[in-house]
mmCIF file of C-alpha atoms in Angstrom:
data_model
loop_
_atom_site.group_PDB
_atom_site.id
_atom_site.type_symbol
_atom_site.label_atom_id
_atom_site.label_comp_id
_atom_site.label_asym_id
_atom_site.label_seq_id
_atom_site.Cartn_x
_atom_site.Cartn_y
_atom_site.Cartn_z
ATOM 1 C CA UNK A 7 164.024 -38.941 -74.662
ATOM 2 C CA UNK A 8 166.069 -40.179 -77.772
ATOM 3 C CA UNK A 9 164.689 -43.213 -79.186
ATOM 4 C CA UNK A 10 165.769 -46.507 -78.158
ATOM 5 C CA UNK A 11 167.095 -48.916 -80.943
ATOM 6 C CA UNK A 12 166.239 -52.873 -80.529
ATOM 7 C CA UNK A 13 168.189 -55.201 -82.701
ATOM 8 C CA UNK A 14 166.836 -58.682 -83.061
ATOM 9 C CA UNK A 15 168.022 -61.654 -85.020
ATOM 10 C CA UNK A 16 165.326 -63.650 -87.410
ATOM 11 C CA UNK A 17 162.755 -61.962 -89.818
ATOM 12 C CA UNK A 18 159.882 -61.871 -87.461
ATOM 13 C CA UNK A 19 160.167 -58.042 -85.860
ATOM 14 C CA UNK A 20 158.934 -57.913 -82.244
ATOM 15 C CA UNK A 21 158.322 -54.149 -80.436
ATOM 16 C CA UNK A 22 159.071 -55.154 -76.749
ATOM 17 C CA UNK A 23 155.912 -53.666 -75.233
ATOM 18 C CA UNK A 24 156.181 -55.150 -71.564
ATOM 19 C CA UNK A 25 159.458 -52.594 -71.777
ATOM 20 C CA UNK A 26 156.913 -49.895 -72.846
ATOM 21 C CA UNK A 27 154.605 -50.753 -69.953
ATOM 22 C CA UNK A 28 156.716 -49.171 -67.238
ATOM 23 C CA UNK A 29 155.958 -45.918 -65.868
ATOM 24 C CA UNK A 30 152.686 -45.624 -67.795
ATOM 25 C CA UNK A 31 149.273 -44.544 -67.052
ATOM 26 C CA UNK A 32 145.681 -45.940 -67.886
ATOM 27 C CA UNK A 33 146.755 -45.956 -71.660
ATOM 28 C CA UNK A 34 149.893 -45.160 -74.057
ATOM 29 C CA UNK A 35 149.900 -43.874 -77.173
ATOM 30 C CA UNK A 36 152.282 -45.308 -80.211
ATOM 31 C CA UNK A 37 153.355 -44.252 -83.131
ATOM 32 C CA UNK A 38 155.352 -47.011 -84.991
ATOM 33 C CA UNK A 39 157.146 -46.889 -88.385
ATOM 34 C CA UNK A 40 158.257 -49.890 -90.123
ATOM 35 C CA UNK A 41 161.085 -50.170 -92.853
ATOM 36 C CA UNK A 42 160.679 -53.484 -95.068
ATOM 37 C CA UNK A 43 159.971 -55.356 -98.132
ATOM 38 C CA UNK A 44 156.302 -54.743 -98.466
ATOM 39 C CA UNK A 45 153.324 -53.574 -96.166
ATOM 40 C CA UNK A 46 153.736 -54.487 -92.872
ATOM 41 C CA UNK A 47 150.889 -54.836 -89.726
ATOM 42 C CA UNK A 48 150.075 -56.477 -86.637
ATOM 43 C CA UNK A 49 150.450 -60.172 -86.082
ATOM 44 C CA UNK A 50 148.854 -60.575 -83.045
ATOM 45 C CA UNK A 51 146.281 -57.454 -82.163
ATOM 46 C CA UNK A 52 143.463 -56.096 -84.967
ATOM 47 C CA UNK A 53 144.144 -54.333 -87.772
ATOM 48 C CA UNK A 54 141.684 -51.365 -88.847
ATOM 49 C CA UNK A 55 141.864 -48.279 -90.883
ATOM 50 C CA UNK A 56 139.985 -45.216 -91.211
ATOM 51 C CA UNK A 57 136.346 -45.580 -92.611
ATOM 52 C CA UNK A 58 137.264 -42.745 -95.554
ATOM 53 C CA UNK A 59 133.518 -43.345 -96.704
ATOM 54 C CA UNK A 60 132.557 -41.487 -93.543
ATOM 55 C CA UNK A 61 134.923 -38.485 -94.044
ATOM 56 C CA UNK A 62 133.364 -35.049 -93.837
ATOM 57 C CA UNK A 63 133.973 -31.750 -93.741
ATOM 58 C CA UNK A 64 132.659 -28.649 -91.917
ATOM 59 C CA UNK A 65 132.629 -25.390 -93.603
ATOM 60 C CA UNK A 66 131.666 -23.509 -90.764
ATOM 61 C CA UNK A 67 134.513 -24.524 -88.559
ATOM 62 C CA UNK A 68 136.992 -25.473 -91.202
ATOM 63 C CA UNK A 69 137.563 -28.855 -89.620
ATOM 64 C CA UNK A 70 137.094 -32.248 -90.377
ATOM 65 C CA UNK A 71 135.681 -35.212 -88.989
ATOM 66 C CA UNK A 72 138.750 -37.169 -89.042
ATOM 67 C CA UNK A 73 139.546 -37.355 -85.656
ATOM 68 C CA UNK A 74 135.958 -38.601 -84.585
ATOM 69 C CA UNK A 75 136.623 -41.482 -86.866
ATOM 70 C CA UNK A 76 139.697 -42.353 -85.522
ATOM 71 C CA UNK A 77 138.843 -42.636 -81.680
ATOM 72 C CA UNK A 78 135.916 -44.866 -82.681
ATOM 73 C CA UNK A 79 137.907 -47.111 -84.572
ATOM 74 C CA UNK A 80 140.659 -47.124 -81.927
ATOM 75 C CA UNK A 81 138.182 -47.969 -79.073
ATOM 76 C CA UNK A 82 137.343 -51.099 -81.109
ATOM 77 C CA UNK A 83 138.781 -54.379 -79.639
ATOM 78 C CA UNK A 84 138.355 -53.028 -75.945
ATOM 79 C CA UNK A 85 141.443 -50.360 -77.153
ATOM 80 C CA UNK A 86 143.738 -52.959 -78.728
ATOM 81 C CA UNK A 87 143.704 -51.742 -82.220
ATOM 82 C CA UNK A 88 146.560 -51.098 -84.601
ATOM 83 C CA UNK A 89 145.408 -48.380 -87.182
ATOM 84 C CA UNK A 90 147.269 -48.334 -90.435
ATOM 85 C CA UNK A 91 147.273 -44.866 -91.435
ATOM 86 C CA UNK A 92 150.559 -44.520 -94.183
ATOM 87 C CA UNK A 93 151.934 -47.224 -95.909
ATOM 88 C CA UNK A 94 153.723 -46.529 -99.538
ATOM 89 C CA UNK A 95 156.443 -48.000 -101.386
ATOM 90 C CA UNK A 96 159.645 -46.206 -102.347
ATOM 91 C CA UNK A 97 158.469 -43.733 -99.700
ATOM 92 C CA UNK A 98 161.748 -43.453 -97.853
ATOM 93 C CA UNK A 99 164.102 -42.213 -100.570
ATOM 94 C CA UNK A 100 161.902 -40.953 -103.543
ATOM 95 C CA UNK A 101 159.746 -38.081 -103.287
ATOM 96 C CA UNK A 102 155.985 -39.123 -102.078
ATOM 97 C CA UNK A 103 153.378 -38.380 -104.608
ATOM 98 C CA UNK A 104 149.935 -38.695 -103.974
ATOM 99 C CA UNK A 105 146.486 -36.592 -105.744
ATOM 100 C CA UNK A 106 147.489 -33.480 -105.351
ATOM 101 C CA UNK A 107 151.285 -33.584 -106.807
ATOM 102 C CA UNK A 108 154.436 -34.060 -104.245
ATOM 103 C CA UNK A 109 154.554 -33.708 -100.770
ATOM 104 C CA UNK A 110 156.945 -31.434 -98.986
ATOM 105 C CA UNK A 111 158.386 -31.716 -95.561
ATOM 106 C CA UNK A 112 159.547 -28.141 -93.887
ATOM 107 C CA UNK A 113 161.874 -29.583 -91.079
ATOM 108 C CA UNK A 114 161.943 -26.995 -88.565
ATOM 109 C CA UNK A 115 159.179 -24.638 -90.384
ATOM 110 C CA UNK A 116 162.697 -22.536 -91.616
ATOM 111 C CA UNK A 117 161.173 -23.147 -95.571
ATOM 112 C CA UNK A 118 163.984 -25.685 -95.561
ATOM 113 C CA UNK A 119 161.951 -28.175 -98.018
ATOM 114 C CA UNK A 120 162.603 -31.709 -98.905
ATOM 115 C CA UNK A 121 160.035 -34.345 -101.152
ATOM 116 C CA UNK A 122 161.152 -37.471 -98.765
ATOM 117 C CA UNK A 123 161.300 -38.539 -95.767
ATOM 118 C CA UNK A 124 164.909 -39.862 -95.501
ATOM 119 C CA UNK A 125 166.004 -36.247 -96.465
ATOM 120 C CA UNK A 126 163.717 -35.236 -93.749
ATOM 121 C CA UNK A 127 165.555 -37.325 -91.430
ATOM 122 C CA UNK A 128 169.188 -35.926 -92.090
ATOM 123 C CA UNK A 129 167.737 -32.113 -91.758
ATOM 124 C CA UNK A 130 165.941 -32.705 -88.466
ATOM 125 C CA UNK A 131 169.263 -34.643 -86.824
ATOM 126 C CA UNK A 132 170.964 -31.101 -88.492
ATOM 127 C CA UNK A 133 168.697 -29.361 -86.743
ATOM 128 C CA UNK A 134 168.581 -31.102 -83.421
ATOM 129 C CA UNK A 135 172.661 -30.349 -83.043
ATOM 130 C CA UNK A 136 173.534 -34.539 -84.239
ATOM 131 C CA UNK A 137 175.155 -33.630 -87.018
ATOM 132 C CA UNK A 138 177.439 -30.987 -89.451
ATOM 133 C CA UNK A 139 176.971 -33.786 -92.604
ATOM 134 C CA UNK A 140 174.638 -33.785 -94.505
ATOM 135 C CA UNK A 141 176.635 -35.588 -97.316
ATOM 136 C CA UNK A 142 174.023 -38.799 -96.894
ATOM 137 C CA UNK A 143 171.427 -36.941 -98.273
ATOM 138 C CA UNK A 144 172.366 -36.935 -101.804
ATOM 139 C CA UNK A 145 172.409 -40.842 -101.779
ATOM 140 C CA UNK A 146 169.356 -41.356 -101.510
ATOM 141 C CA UNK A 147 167.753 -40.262 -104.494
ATOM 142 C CA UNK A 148 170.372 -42.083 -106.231
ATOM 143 C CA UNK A 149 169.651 -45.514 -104.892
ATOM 144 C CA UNK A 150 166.097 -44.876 -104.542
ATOM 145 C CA UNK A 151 165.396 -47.491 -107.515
ATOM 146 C CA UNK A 152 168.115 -50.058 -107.035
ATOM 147 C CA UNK A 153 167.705 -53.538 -107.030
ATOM 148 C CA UNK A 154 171.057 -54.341 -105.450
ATOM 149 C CA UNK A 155 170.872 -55.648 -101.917
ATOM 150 C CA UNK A 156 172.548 -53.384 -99.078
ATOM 151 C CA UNK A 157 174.956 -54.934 -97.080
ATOM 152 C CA UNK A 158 176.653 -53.796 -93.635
ATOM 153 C CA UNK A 159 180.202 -54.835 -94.397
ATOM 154 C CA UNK A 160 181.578 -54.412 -90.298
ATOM 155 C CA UNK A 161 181.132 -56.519 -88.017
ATOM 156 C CA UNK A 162 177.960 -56.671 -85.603
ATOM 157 C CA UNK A 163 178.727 -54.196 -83.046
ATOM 158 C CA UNK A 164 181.405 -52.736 -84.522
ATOM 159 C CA UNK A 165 181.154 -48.699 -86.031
ATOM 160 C CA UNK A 166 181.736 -48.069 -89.529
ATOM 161 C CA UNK A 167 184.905 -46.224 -89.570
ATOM 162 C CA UNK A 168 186.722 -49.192 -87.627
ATOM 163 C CA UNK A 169 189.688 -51.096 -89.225
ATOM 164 C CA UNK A 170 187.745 -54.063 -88.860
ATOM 165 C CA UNK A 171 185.616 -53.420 -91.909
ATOM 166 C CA UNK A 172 186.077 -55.202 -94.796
ATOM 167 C CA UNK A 173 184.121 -54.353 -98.109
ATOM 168 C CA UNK A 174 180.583 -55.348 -100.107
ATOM 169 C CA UNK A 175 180.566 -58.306 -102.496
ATOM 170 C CA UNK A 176 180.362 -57.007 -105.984
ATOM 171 C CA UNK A 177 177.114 -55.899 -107.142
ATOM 172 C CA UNK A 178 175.934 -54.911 -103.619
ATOM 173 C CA UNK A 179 175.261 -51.412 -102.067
ATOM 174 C CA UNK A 180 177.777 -50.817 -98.900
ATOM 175 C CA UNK A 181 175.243 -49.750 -96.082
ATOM 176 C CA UNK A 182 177.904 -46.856 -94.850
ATOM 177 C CA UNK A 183 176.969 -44.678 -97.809
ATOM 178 C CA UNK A 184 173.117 -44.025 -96.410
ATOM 179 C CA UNK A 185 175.359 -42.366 -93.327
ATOM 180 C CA UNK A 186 175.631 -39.141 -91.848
ATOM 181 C CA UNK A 187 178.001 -38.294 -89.755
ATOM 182 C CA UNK A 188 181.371 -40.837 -90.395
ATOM 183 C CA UNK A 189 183.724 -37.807 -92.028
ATOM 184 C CA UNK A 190 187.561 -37.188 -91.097
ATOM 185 C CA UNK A 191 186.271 -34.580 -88.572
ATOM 186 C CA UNK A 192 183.665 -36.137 -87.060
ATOM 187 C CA UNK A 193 184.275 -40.180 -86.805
ATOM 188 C CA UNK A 194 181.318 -41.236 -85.644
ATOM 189 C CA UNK A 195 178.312 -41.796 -88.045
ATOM 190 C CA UNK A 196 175.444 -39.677 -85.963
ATOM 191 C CA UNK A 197 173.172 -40.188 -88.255
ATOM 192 C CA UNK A 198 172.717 -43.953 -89.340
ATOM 193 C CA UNK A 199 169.365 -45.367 -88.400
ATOM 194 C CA UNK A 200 168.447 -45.068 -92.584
ATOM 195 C CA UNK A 201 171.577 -47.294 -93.092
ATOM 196 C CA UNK A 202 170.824 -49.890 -90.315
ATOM 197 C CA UNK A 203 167.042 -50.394 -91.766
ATOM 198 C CA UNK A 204 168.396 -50.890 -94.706
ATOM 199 C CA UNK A 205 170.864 -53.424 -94.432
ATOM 200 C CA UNK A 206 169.353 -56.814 -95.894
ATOM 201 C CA UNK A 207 167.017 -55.044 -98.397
ATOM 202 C CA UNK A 208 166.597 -53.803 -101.818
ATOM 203 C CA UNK A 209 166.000 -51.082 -101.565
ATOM 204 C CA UNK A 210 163.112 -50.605 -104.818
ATOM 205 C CA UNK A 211 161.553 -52.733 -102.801
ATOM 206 C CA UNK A 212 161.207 -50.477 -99.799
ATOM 207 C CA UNK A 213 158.004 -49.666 -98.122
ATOM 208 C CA UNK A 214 157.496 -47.111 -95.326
ATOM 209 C CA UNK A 215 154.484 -48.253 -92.742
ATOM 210 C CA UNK A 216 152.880 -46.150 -90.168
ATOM 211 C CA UNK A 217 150.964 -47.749 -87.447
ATOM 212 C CA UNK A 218 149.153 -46.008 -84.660
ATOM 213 C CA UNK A 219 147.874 -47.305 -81.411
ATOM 214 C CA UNK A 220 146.526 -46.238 -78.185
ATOM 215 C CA UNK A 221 146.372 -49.236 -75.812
ATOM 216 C CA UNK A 222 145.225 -50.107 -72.204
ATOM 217 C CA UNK A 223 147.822 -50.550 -70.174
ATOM 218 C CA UNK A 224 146.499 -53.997 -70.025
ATOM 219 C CA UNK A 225 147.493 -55.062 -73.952
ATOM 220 C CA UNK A 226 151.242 -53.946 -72.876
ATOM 221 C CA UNK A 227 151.045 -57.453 -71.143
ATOM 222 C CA UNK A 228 151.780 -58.533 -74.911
ATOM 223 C CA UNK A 229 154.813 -57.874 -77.254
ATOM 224 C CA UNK A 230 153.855 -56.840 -80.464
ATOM 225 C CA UNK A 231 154.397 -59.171 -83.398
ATOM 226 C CA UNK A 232 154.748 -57.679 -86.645
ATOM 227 C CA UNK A 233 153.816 -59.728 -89.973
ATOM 228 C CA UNK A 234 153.304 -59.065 -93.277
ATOM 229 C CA UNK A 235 149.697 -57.585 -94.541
ATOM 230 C CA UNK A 236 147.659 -59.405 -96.176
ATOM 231 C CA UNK A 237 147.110 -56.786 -98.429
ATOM 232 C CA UNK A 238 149.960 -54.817 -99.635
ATOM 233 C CA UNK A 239 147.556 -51.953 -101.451
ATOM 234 C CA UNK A 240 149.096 -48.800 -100.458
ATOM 235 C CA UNK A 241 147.402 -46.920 -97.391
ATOM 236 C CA UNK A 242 147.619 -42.802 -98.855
ATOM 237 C CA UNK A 243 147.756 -40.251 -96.991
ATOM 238 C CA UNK A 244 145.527 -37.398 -99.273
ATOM 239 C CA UNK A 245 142.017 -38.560 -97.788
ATOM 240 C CA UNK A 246 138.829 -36.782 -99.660
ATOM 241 C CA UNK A 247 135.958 -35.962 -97.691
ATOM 242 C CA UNK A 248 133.154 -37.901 -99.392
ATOM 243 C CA UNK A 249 130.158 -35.188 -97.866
ATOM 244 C CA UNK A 250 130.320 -31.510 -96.370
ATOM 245 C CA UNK A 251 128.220 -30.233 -93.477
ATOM 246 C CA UNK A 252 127.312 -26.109 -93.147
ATOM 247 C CA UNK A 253 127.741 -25.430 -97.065
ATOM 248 C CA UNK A 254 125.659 -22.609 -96.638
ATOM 249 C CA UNK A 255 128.719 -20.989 -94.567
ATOM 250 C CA UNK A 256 130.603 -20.904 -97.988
ATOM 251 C CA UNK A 257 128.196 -20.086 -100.420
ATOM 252 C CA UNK A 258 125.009 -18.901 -98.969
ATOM 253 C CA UNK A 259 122.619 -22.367 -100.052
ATOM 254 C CA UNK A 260 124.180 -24.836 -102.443
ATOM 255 C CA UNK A 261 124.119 -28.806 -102.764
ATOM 256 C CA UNK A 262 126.785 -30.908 -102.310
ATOM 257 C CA UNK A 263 127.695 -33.305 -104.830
ATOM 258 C CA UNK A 264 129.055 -36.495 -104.050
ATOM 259 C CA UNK A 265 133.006 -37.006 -105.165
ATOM 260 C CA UNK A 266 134.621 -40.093 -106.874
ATOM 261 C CA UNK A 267 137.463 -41.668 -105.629
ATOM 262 C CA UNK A 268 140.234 -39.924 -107.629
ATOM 263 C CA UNK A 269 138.915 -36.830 -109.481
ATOM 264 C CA UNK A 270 140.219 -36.017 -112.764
ATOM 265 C CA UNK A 271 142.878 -34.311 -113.255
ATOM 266 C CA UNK A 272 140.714 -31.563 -115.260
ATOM 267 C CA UNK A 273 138.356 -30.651 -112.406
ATOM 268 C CA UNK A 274 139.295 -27.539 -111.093
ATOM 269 C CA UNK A 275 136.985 -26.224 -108.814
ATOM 270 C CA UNK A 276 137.692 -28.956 -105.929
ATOM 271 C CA UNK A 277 139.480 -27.111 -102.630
ATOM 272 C CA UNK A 278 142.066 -28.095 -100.330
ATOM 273 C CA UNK A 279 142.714 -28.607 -96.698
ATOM 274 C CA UNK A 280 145.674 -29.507 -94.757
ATOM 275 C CA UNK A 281 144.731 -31.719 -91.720
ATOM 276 C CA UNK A 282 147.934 -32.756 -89.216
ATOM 277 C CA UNK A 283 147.961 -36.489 -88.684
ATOM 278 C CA UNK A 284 150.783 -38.059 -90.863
ATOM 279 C CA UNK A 285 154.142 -37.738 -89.745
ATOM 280 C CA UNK A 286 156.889 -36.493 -92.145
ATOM 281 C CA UNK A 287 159.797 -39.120 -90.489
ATOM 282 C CA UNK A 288 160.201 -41.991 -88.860
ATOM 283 C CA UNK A 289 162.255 -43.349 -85.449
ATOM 284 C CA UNK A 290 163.628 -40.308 -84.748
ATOM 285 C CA UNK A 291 163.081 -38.639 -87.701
ATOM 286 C CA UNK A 292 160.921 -35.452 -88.716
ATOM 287 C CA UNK A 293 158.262 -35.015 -86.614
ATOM 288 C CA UNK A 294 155.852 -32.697 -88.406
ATOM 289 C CA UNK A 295 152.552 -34.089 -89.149
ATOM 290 C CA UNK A 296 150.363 -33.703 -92.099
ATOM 291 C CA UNK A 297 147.274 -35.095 -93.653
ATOM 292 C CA UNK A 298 145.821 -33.952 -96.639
ATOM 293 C CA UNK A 299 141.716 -34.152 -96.582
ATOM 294 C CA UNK A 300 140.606 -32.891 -99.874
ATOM 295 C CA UNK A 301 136.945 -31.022 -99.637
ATOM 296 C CA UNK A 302 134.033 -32.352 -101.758
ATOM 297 C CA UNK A 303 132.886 -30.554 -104.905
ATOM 298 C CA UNK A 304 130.305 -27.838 -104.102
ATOM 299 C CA UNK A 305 127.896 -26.201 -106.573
#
């Protein structure tokens, strides 16, 4: 199923989930990005995140304990939780940096790389047969750190390569340029969902959000109302396991020793695991997911 885009007047965004209610069994599970000016989260159902104290990992089966902590916290609230598990500014055009250097995204697994996810976007619509343009691509980068605001200059309803269009005010960004797609052999822009989240925004000011839920069919009775956070810290997606279980697996005996927050830079004998759970696009966008768990420091 392609996704299904809802355009809404007023700055209050709603996700119609009596529409997601039909057809569905005992519960449904969503995955919901949101483009805006700041940090974004649910109005009107709780808001939790992963208890990263918790976070372990297990030497002997090279796992973590990630996904234990994530079904308790989503059965919270009789199932009507929201769980913030991405939210970064900038994270849409500019490459995503977090403790262990840039991210990549391999769209495809073809070693096709790109550092953000709007990039990721325009190879997985290549990919999936959308489009032959990739042209978009190179804007983004390039506007990543604008202030100007980005303005659709056609009228509502109306495609971009219609007559109708007039042009931006001075000193704004024209929306069409974030497009895929509108070229003199192919007309229609196949790739614009970057361009319509942009429109109204600055796009410096840009956050990606990603919320996860997996509700009763009961809490579909409710739209979703999406608000502001009250906190707009940024929600990371390298998570470092704070203890390790079955050590001994490893290194025959050894103790583990408890890890700060953010090593430094100069500590070189922490190791690294890649744990799927955050999603490298958005909408329709690339659908690989990653999660970086980092391991505790051993001895």
């Amino acid at each position: 199923m392609k996704p299904v885009r809802v355009v809404q007047p007023g700055a209050v965004p709603t996700l119609p989930l009596r529409m997601v209610a039909v057809g569905t069994g005992a519960n449904v599970a969503i995955t919901l990005y949101i483009i805006g000016e700041g940090r974004w989260e649910a109005n009107n159902f709780p808001n939790k995140q992963i208890p990263v104290d918790l976070l372990s990992w297990d030497f002997a089966t090279n796992t973590s304990n990630y996904s234990i902590l994530r079904d308790k916290v989503m059965d919270q609230e009789g199932g009507s939780v929201w769980l913030t598990t991405f939210a970064k500014e900038r994270a849409l055009m500019s490459p995503i940096t977090g403790s262990n250097g840039t991210r990549f995204f391999n769209v495809g697994n073809d070693f096709n790389f790109v550092d953000n996810i709007g990039e990721a976007y325009v190879q997985q619509g290549l990919k999936n047969g959308e489009t032959i343009d990739t042209a978009c691509s190179g804007t983004f980068k390039q506007f990543a750190q604008s202030s100007q605001i980005v303005s659709d200059p056609c009228p509502a309803g109306v495609p971009s390569y219609d007559p109708s269009c007039s042009e931006v005010a001075a000193g704004e960004i024209d929306a069409r340029i974030f497009e895929c797609g509108a070229t003199d052999a192919i007309m229609e822009a196949t790739l614009d969902d970057i361009a319509t989240a942009l429109t109204g925004l600055h796009p410096k000011d840009v956050w990606v959000t990603r919320l996860e839920a997996d509700l009763p069919r009961a809490a579909l009775a409710n739209d979703l109302i999406i608000a502001a956070a009250a906190s707009q810290v940024e929600v990371d997606a390298d998570l470092q396991a704070r203890s390790a279980t079955n050590i001994e697996s490893l290194c025959g005996s050894g103790v583990v020793s408890p890890m700060p927050t953010m090593p430094s830079d100069g500590d070189k004998s922490r190791m690294l695991v890649l744990v799927s759970t955050l999603a490298a696009g958005l909408l329709a966008f690339a659908r690989k997911r990653l999660r970086n768990v980092e391991l505790p420091t051993v001895a």
